[in-house]
Rosetta silent file (secondary structure, phi, psi, omega in degrees, C-alpha in Angstrom):
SEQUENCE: XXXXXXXXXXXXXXXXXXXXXXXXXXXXXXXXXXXXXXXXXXXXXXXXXXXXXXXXXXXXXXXXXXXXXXXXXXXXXXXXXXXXXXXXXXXXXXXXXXXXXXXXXXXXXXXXXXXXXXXXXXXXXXXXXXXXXXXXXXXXXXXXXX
SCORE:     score description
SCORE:     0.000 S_00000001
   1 L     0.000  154.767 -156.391  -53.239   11.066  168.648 S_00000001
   2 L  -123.820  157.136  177.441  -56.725   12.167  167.633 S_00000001
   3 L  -170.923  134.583 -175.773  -56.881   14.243  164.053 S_00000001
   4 E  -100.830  121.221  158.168  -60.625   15.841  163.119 S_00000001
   5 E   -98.277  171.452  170.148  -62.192   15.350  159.564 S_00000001
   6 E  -136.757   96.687  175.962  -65.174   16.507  157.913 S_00000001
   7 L  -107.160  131.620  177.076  -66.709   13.918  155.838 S_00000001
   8 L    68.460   28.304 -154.246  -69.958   14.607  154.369 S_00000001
   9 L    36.498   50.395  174.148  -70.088   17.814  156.750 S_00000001
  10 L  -135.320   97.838  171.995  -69.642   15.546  159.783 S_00000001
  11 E   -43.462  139.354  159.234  -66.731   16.251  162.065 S_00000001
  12 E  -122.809  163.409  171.101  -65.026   12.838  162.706 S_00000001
  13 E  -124.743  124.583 -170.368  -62.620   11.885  164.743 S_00000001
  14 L  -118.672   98.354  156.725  -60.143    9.416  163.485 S_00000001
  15 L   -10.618  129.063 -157.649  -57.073    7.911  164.716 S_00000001
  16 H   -72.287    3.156 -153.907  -53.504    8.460  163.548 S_00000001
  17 H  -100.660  -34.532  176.717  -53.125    4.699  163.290 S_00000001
  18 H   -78.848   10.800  168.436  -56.439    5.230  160.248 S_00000001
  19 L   -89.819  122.395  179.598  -54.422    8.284  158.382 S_00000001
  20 L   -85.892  116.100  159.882  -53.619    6.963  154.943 S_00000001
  21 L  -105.911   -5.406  159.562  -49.792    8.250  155.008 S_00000001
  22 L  -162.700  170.426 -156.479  -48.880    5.956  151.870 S_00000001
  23 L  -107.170  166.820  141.052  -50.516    4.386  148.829 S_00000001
  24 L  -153.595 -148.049  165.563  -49.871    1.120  146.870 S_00000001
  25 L   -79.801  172.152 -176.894  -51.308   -0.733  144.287 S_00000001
  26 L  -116.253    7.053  146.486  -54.286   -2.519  144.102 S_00000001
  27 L  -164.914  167.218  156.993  -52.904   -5.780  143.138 S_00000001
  28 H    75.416   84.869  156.006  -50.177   -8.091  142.334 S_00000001
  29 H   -93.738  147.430  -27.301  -47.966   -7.827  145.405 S_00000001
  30 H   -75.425  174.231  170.025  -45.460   -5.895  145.367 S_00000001
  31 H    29.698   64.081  140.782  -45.945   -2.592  143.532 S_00000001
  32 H    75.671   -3.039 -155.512  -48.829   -4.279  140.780 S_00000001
  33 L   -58.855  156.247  167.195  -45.755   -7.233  139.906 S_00000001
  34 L    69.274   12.986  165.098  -47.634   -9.640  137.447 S_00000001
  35 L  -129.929  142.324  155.203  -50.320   -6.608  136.435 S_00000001
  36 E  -125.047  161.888 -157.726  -50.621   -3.846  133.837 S_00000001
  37 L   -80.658   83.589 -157.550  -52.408   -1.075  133.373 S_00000001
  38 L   -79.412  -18.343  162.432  -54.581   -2.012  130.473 S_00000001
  39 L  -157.305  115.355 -159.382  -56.794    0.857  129.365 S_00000001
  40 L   -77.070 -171.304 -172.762  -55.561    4.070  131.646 S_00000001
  41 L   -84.016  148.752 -168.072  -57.584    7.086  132.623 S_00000001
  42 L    61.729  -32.655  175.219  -59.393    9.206  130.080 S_00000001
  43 H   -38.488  129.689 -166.737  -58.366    6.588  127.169 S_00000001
  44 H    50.767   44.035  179.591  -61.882    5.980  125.226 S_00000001
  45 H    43.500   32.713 -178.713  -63.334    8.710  128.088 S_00000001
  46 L   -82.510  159.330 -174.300  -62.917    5.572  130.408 S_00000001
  47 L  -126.573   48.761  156.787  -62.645    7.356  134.074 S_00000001
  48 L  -168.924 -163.953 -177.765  -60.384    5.037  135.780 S_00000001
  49 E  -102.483  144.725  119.481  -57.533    2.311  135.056 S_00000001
  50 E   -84.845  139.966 -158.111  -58.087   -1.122  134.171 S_00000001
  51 E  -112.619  100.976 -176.832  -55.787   -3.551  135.926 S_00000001
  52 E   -96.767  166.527  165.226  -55.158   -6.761  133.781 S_00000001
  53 L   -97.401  116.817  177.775  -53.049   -9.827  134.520 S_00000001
  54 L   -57.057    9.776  163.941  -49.978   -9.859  132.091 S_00000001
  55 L   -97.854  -18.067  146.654  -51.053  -13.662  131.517 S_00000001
  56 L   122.968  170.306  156.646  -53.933  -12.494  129.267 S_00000001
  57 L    66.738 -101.779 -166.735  -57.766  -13.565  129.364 S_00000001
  58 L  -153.368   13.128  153.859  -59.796  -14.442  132.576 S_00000001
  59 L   -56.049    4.202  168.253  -56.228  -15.638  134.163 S_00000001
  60 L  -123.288   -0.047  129.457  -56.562  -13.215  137.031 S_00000001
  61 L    27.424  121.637  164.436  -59.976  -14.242  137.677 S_00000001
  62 L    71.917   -6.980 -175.371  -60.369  -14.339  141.702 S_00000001
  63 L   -76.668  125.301 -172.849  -56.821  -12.760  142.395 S_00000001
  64 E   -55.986  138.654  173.772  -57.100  -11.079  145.506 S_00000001
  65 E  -122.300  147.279 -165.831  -57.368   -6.956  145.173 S_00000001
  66 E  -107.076  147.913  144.970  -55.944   -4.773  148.511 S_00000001
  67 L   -88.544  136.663  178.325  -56.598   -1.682  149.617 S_00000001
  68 L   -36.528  -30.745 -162.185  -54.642    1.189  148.397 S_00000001
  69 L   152.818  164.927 -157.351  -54.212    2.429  151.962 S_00000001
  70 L   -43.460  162.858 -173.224  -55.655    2.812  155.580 S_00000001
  71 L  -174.060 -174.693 -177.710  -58.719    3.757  155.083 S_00000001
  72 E  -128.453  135.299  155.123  -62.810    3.856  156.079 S_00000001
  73 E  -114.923  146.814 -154.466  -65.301    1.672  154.038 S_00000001
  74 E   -93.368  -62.393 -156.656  -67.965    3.642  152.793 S_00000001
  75 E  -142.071  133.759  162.783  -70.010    1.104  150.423 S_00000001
  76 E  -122.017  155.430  171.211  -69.874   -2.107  149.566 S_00000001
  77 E   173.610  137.017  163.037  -72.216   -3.345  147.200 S_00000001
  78 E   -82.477  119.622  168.043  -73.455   -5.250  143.175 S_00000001
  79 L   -73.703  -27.011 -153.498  -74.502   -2.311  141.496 S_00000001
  80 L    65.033 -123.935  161.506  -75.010   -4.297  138.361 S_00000001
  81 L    35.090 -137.592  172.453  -74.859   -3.154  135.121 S_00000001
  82 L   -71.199   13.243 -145.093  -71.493   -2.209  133.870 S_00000001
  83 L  -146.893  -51.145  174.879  -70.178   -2.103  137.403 S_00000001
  84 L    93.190 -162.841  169.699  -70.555   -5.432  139.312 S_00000001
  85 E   -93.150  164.358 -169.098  -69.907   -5.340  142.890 S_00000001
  86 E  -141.234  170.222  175.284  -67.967   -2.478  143.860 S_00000001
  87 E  -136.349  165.712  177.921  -66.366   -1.393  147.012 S_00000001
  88 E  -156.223  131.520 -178.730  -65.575    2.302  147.857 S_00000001
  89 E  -113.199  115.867  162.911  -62.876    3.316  150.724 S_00000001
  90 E   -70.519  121.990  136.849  -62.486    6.840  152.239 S_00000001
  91 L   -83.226  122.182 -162.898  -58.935    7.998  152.457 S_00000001
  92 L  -128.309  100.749  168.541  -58.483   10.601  155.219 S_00000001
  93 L   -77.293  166.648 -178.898  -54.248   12.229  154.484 S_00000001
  94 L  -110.065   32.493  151.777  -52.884   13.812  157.117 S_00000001
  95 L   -97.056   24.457  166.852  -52.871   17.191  155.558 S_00000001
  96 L    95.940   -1.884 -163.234  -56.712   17.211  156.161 S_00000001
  97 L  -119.721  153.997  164.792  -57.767   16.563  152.671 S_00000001
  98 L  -125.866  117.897 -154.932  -60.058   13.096  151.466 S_00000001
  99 L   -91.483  155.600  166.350  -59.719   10.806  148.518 S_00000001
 100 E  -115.384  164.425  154.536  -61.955    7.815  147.637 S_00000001
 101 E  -131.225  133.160 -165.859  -60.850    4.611  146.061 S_00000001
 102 E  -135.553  120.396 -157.250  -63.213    2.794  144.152 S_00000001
 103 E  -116.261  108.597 -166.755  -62.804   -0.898  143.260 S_00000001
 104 E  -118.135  146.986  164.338  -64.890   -2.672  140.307 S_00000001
 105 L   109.197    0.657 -174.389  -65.706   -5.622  138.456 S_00000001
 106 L   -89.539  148.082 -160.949  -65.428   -7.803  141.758 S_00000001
 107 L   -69.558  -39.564  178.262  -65.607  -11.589  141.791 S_00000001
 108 E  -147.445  154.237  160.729  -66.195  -11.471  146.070 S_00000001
 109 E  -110.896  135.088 -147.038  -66.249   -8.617  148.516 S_00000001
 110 L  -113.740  -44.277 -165.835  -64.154   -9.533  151.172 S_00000001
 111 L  -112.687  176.856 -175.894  -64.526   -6.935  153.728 S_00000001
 112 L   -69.122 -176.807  143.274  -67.499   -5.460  155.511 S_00000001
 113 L  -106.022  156.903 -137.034  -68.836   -1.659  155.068 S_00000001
 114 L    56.753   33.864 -150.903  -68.327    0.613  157.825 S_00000001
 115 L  -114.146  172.362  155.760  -65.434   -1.111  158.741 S_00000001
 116 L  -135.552  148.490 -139.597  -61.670    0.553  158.721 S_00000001
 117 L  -131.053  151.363 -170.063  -59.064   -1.356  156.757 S_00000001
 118 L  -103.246  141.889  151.195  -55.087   -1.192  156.430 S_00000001
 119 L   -27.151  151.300  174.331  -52.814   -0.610  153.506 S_00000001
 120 L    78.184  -31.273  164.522  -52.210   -3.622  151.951 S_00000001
 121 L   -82.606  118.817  157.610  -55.655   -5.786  153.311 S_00000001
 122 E   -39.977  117.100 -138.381  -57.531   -7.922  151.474 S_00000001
 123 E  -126.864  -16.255  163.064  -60.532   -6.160  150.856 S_00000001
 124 E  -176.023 -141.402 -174.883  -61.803   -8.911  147.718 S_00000001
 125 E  -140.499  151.013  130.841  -61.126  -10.677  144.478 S_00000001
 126 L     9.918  109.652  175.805  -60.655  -10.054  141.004 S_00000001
 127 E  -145.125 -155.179 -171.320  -63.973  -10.352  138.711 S_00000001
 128 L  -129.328   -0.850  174.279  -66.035   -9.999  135.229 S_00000001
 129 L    83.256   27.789 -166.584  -68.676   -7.357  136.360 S_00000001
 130 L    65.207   51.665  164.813  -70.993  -10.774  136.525 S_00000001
 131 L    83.530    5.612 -155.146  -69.694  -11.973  133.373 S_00000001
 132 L   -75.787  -51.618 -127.116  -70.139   -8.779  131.485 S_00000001
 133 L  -139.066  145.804  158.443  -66.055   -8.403  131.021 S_00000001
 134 L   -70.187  141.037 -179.815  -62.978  -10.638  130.893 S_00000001
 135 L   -51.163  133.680  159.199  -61.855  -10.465  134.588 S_00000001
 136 E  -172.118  175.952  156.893  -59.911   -7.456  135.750 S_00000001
 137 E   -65.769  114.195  153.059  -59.796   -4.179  138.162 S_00000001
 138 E  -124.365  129.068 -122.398  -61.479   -1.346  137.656 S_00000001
 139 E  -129.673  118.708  174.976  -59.810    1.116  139.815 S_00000001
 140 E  -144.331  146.149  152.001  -60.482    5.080  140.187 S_00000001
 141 E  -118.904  137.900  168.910  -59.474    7.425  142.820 S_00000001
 142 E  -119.233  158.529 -165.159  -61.447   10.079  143.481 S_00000001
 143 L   -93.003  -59.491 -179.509  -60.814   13.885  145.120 S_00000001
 144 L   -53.977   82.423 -169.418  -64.565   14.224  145.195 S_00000001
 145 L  -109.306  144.519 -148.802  -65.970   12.441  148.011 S_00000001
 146 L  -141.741    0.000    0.000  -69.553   12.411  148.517 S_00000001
């Protein structure tokens, strides 16, 4: 089966086997085990979760981060600053509507961009934003894809 999107005003056509039909976490398989959510969304106006290792410090340092679900990658890329390398995945649901997931602070980028990646795939690792931060995730989904 064939299912039509419009990303960026560009009909695509993507394959049911590429319809994100379920989420997970973004580390610490399964369901986040061994992670917590250490400063959530809107807390200090931050505008995503950071994802710590319940061992404390720079102990998740390099710990592999997944993608949330099938998906398209849009960008991979060190941004610098506050941001590090980052990766950003289109989610295409199969009511038609498309989310991003956007993955920060990483130690390696694992997978290419333009590529399309399964729930569950190692997509990098764990970092410090280039030393800016004690290692963790910083994680946002967004409705607004651009």
């Amino acid at each position: 089966m064939i299912l039509f999107f419009s990303y960026s005003s560009v009909c695509q056509q993507i394959k049911s086997s590429h319809i994100a039909d379920s989420f997970d976490f973004p580390v610490g398989k399964p369901n986040g085990k061994g992670y917590y959510n250490a400063q959530g969304f809107t807390k200090n106006n931050h505008l995503g979760d950071d994802w710590n290792s319940i061992k404390g410090g720079n102990s998740d340092l390099g710990d592999p981060i997944y993608a949330i679900a099938n998906g398209y990658v849009k960008f991979v890329n060190d941004i610098s600053g506050g941001w590090g390398n980052v990766i950003r995945i289109i989610h295409y649901l199969p009511n038609g509507d498309e989310y991003e997931s956007l993955y920060a602070h990483c130690d390696s980028i694992i997978v290419k961009q333009d590529v399309w990646v399964r729930k569950g795939e190692k997509i990098g690792t764990i970092g410090t934003a280039n030393g800016l931060y004690l290692a963790h995730l910083h994680f946002e989904i967004r409705s607004d894809v651009t």
